């Protein structure tokens, strides 16, 4: 029976191949969307790793995560420098990196931090920041830019930039008296680091020497020379926006979180980045579901195409059915024949589609990682992917039933009469 | 059982669901091993009669008995199996699946009937023997059926109808696509083969000239009444 079906398919190989190809492409899309979805979720979830707690002014965990990590929105309040120093001096602390936000450069956020950022910021399971060119800032007016900033604005090493006060493109709010030199360019990470400009905390303080309460004090006329001549202590920040904290032992995480949340001198919050990330993903995950729905629609379209193809050939195959019928095949054999046929086509299509997907991943994974920061892994299909595979096969079988039932009615009506 | 005729029809009436055509058969019998030619003009109901005997169509009244088995007593599945076991069928043309080899075409009935599979023994040897006896040269056996001439195709169809020794061969104008010489040769072979297996042969044709290959020749009009639209058989 199987041999009969295979030979019959071989006889109609062009249409059979086209059906297989249609299913293959749709399965590639379905599994591809699934892979991208998982990859996007994973790389989102690993936007920041190795950081045990993020400390900021009292706020909801998603809000704190949004401005401290994603640089979206603004902090409602700051952490006083004294509080920061006190927290940093706690024995549980392994390392602490300050973040000072609020300035921008041509739409990209400026992050005031210290050199510890480049060693302690980790993403995607302990992957550290790497330099495509240059090095961390060594001079006060050095800046380190993310890969996307460099690409979008065409900056190279030693390019000169001026920062803008605030995050909008206000004219006249430029800190143009104190230009920065680009000392380092980071490799792409697929995290918000790509879109940030990093400078030292004293530099942030310096460019705000002539600013008070959001407006420039006229006539102060701060220059680079004056800043360099100043006592470093006077460039100590009065406040920062947030801090990334690594603890000596993860066991102390909750204890330390309670300590920060209960800090008496000012209202502070400490959040666990992993928990906040997954809560944030649950909020924005609706897009992922829409993407999945589109992929399922594509598969349904392909299966509809399969039904159409088999259905369309039924008339010209009526003779084939009648010959089989006259030679002992029952109408059930005819149904089995057509359902098996669509099962073979669907299975071949699904296998081919999976192979195409893996081929594409193999070819495009490095481009994807560089371009979108999405890591596509060449792993065995996940349980969910297997489920999709089985569902597609099941749908193919069901689709095969439609023409099969028509052929069943044909063969009952035709009997041994050959109509062609 | 063995004394029962191959086919016995009593007072059978049938009409197509659309009421376009009806046929009534008062009495018809085909003895075991008998070669019977049923003559009739085209459209006279010959194919409908073959369909009734083969169990593809069920009469609305009357009795059709094949090898002692009343077809009306069989359910759909049992009827399909009964047909696969006991009938060999040859059509006018387009008998073969073009994408199968000659040999595979001959073997088709054995896929659907265990009884015929057992009777055939070594299926390949049996098919080759049948083909050779029907004059299909060895070198054609593995060729796709589509490559054969119409005459060769009909002989392959005859081999297929006879493989596994079914009791009854139904042939629907098997020679109409052949020229006179080839038709004669084909019927010689068919006659010889049915003689050796003991199968009954019921052939319908409109061609009187083939009559001398048969034990008995009857005219369809002598056993059946056919009617066009709104016939009694449809209403009653």
PDB file of N, CA, C and O in Angstrom, chain A residues 154-178:
ATOM      1  N   UNK A 154      28.188  57.105  13.714  1.00  0.00           N
ATOM      2  CA  UNK A 154      29.424  57.043  12.933  1.00  0.00           C
ATOM      3  C   UNK A 154      30.645  57.500  13.706  1.00  0.00           C
ATOM      4  O   UNK A 154      31.580  58.057  13.135  1.00  0.00           O
ATOM      5  N   UNK A 155      30.645  57.264  15.023  1.00  0.00           N
ATOM      6  CA  UNK A 155      31.791  57.702  15.818  1.00  0.00           C
ATOM      7  C   UNK A 155      32.892  56.652  15.831  1.00  0.00           C
ATOM      8  O   UNK A 155      32.636  55.456  15.841  1.00  0.00           O
ATOM      9  N   UNK A 156      34.129  57.136  15.866  1.00  0.00           N
ATOM     10  CA  UNK A 156      35.263  56.252  16.046  1.00  0.00           C
ATOM     11  C   UNK A 156      36.020  56.691  17.282  1.00  0.00           C
ATOM     12  O   UNK A 156      35.594  57.621  17.987  1.00  0.00           O
ATOM     13  N   UNK A 157      37.126  56.050  17.531  1.00  0.00           N
ATOM     14  CA  UNK A 157      37.959  56.455  18.658  1.00  0.00           C
ATOM     15  C   UNK A 157      38.409  57.892  18.453  1.00  0.00           C
ATOM     16  O   UNK A 157      38.662  58.326  17.331  1.00  0.00           O
ATOM     17  N   UNK A 158      38.479  58.641  19.598  1.00  0.00           N
ATOM     18  CA  UNK A 158      38.961  60.021  19.596  1.00  0.00           C
ATOM     19  C   UNK A 158      37.988  61.006  18.955  1.00  0.00           C
ATOM     20  O   UNK A 158      38.322  62.188  18.816  1.00  0.00           O
ATOM     21  N   UNK A 159      36.789  60.543  18.551  1.00  0.00           N
ATOM     22  CA  UNK A 159      35.786  61.515  18.125  1.00  0.00           C
ATOM     23  C   UNK A 159      35.444  62.386  19.326  1.00  0.00           C
ATOM     24  O   UNK A 159      35.504  61.939  20.464  1.00  0.00           O
ATOM     25  N   UNK A 160      35.045  63.635  19.059  1.00  0.00           N
ATOM     26  CA  UNK A 160      34.706  64.544  20.157  1.00  0.00           C
ATOM     27  C   UNK A 160      33.190  64.716  20.203  1.00  0.00           C
ATOM     28  O   UNK A 160      32.558  64.903  19.165  1.00  0.00           O
ATOM     29  N   UNK A 161      32.634  64.619  21.385  1.00  0.00           N
ATOM     30  CA  UNK A 161      31.189  64.813  21.500  1.00  0.00           C
ATOM     31  C   UNK A 161      30.881  65.732  22.661  1.00  0.00           C
ATOM     32  O   UNK A 161      31.677  65.856  23.602  1.00  0.00           O
ATOM     33  N   UNK A 162      29.729  66.403  22.578  1.00  0.00           N
ATOM     34  CA  UNK A 162      29.278  67.191  23.720  1.00  0.00           C
ATOM     35  C   UNK A 162      27.958  66.602  24.183  1.00  0.00           C
ATOM     36  O   UNK A 162      27.141  66.177  23.377  1.00  0.00           O
ATOM     37  N   UNK A 163      27.754  66.612  25.499  1.00  0.00           N
ATOM     38  CA  UNK A 163      26.549  66.025  26.058  1.00  0.00           C
ATOM     39  C   UNK A 163      25.469  67.087  26.197  1.00  0.00           C
ATOM     40  O   UNK A 163      25.746  68.287  26.172  1.00  0.00           O
ATOM     41  N   UNK A 164      24.226  66.636  26.307  1.00  0.00           N
ATOM     42  CA  UNK A 164      23.093  67.544  26.418  1.00  0.00           C
ATOM     43  C   UNK A 164      22.452  67.351  27.770  1.00  0.00           C
ATOM     44  O   UNK A 164      22.286  66.211  28.230  1.00  0.00           O
ATOM     45  N   UNK A 165      22.068  68.434  28.389  1.00  0.00           N
ATOM     46  CA  UNK A 165      21.402  68.322  29.677  1.00  0.00           C
ATOM     47  C   UNK A 165      19.986  67.821  29.464  1.00  0.00           C
ATOM     48  O   UNK A 165      19.272  68.267  28.588  1.00  0.00           O
ATOM     49  N   UNK A 166      19.592  66.849  30.254  1.00  0.00           N
ATOM     50  CA  UNK A 166      18.259  66.276  30.120  1.00  0.00           C
ATOM     51  C   UNK A 166      18.232  65.249  29.005  1.00  0.00           C
ATOM     52  O   UNK A 166      19.236  64.992  28.339  1.00  0.00           O
ATOM     53  N   UNK A 167      17.059  64.687  28.801  1.00  0.00           N
ATOM     54  CA  UNK A 167      16.976  63.608  27.825  1.00  0.00           C
ATOM     55  C   UNK A 167      16.276  64.038  26.549  1.00  0.00           C
ATOM     56  O   UNK A 167      16.165  63.280  25.603  1.00  0.00           O
ATOM     57  N   UNK A 168      15.765  65.249  26.511  1.00  0.00           N
ATOM     58  CA  UNK A 168      15.152  65.740  25.280  1.00  0.00           C
ATOM     59  C   UNK A 168      16.191  66.438  24.441  1.00  0.00           C
ATOM     60  O   UNK A 168      17.340  66.611  24.850  1.00  0.00           O
ATOM     61  N   UNK A 169      15.821  66.879  23.245  1.00  0.00           N
ATOM     62  CA  UNK A 169      16.770  67.576  22.380  1.00  0.00           C
ATOM     63  C   UNK A 169      16.555  69.086  22.519  1.00  0.00           C
ATOM     64  O   UNK A 169      16.181  69.769  21.584  1.00  0.00           O
ATOM     65  N   UNK A 170      16.749  69.561  23.723  1.00  0.00           N
ATOM     66  CA  UNK A 170      16.562  70.994  23.965  1.00  0.00           C
ATOM     67  C   UNK A 170      17.721  71.778  23.388  1.00  0.00           C
ATOM     68  O   UNK A 170      18.873  71.435  23.606  1.00  0.00           O
ATOM     69  N   UNK A 171      17.422  72.826  22.680  1.00  0.00           N
ATOM     70  CA  UNK A 171      18.517  73.647  22.187  1.00  0.00           C
ATOM     71  C   UNK A 171      18.982  74.558  23.310  1.00  0.00           C
ATOM     72  O   UNK A 171      18.192  74.985  24.145  1.00  0.00           O
ATOM     73  N   UNK A 172      20.253  74.823  23.321  1.00  0.00           N
ATOM     74  CA  UNK A 172      20.800  75.687  24.345  1.00  0.00           C
ATOM     75  C   UNK A 172      21.061  74.972  25.652  1.00  0.00           C
ATOM     76  O   UNK A 172      21.501  75.570  26.610  1.00  0.00           O
ATOM     77  N   UNK A 173      20.774  73.662  25.690  1.00  0.00           N
ATOM     78  CA  UNK A 173      21.013  72.915  26.913  1.00  0.00           C
ATOM     79  C   UNK A 173      22.270  72.072  26.806  1.00  0.00           C
ATOM     80  O   UNK A 173      22.471  71.153  27.586  1.00  0.00           O
ATOM     81  N   UNK A 174      23.083  72.341  25.807  1.00  0.00           N
ATOM     82  CA  UNK A 174      24.286  71.535  25.620  1.00  0.00           C
ATOM     83  C   UNK A 174      25.355  71.908  26.632  1.00  0.00           C
ATOM     84  O   UNK A 174      25.519  73.068  27.009  1.00  0.00           O
ATOM     85  N   UNK A 175      26.062  70.861  27.060  1.00  0.00           N
ATOM     86  CA  UNK A 175      27.245  71.106  27.897  1.00  0.00           C
ATOM     87  C   UNK A 175      28.430  71.319  26.971  1.00  0.00           C
ATOM     88  O   UNK A 175      29.412  70.604  27.022  1.00  0.00           O
ATOM     89  N   UNK A 176      28.303  72.311  26.074  1.00  0.00           N
ATOM     90  CA  UNK A 176      29.294  72.420  25.005  1.00  0.00           C
ATOM     91  C   UNK A 176      30.608  73.020  25.461  1.00  0.00           C
ATOM     92  O   UNK A 176      31.583  73.043  24.721  1.00  0.00           O
ATOM     93  N   UNK A 177      30.612  73.481  26.709  1.00  0.00           N
ATOM     94  CA  UNK A 177      31.891  74.005  27.211  1.00  0.00           C
ATOM     95  C   UNK A 177      32.853  72.882  27.566  1.00  0.00           C
ATOM     96  O   UNK A 177      34.038  73.097  27.670  1.00  0.00           O
ATOM     97  N   UNK A 178      32.312  71.670  27.768  1.00  0.00           N
ATOM     98  CA  UNK A 178      33.161  70.549  28.168  1.00  0.00           C
ATOM     99  C   UNK A 178      32.970  69.359  27.225  1.00  0.00           C
ATOM    100  O   UNK A 178      32.157  68.488  27.487  1.00  0.00           O
TER     101      UNK A 178
END
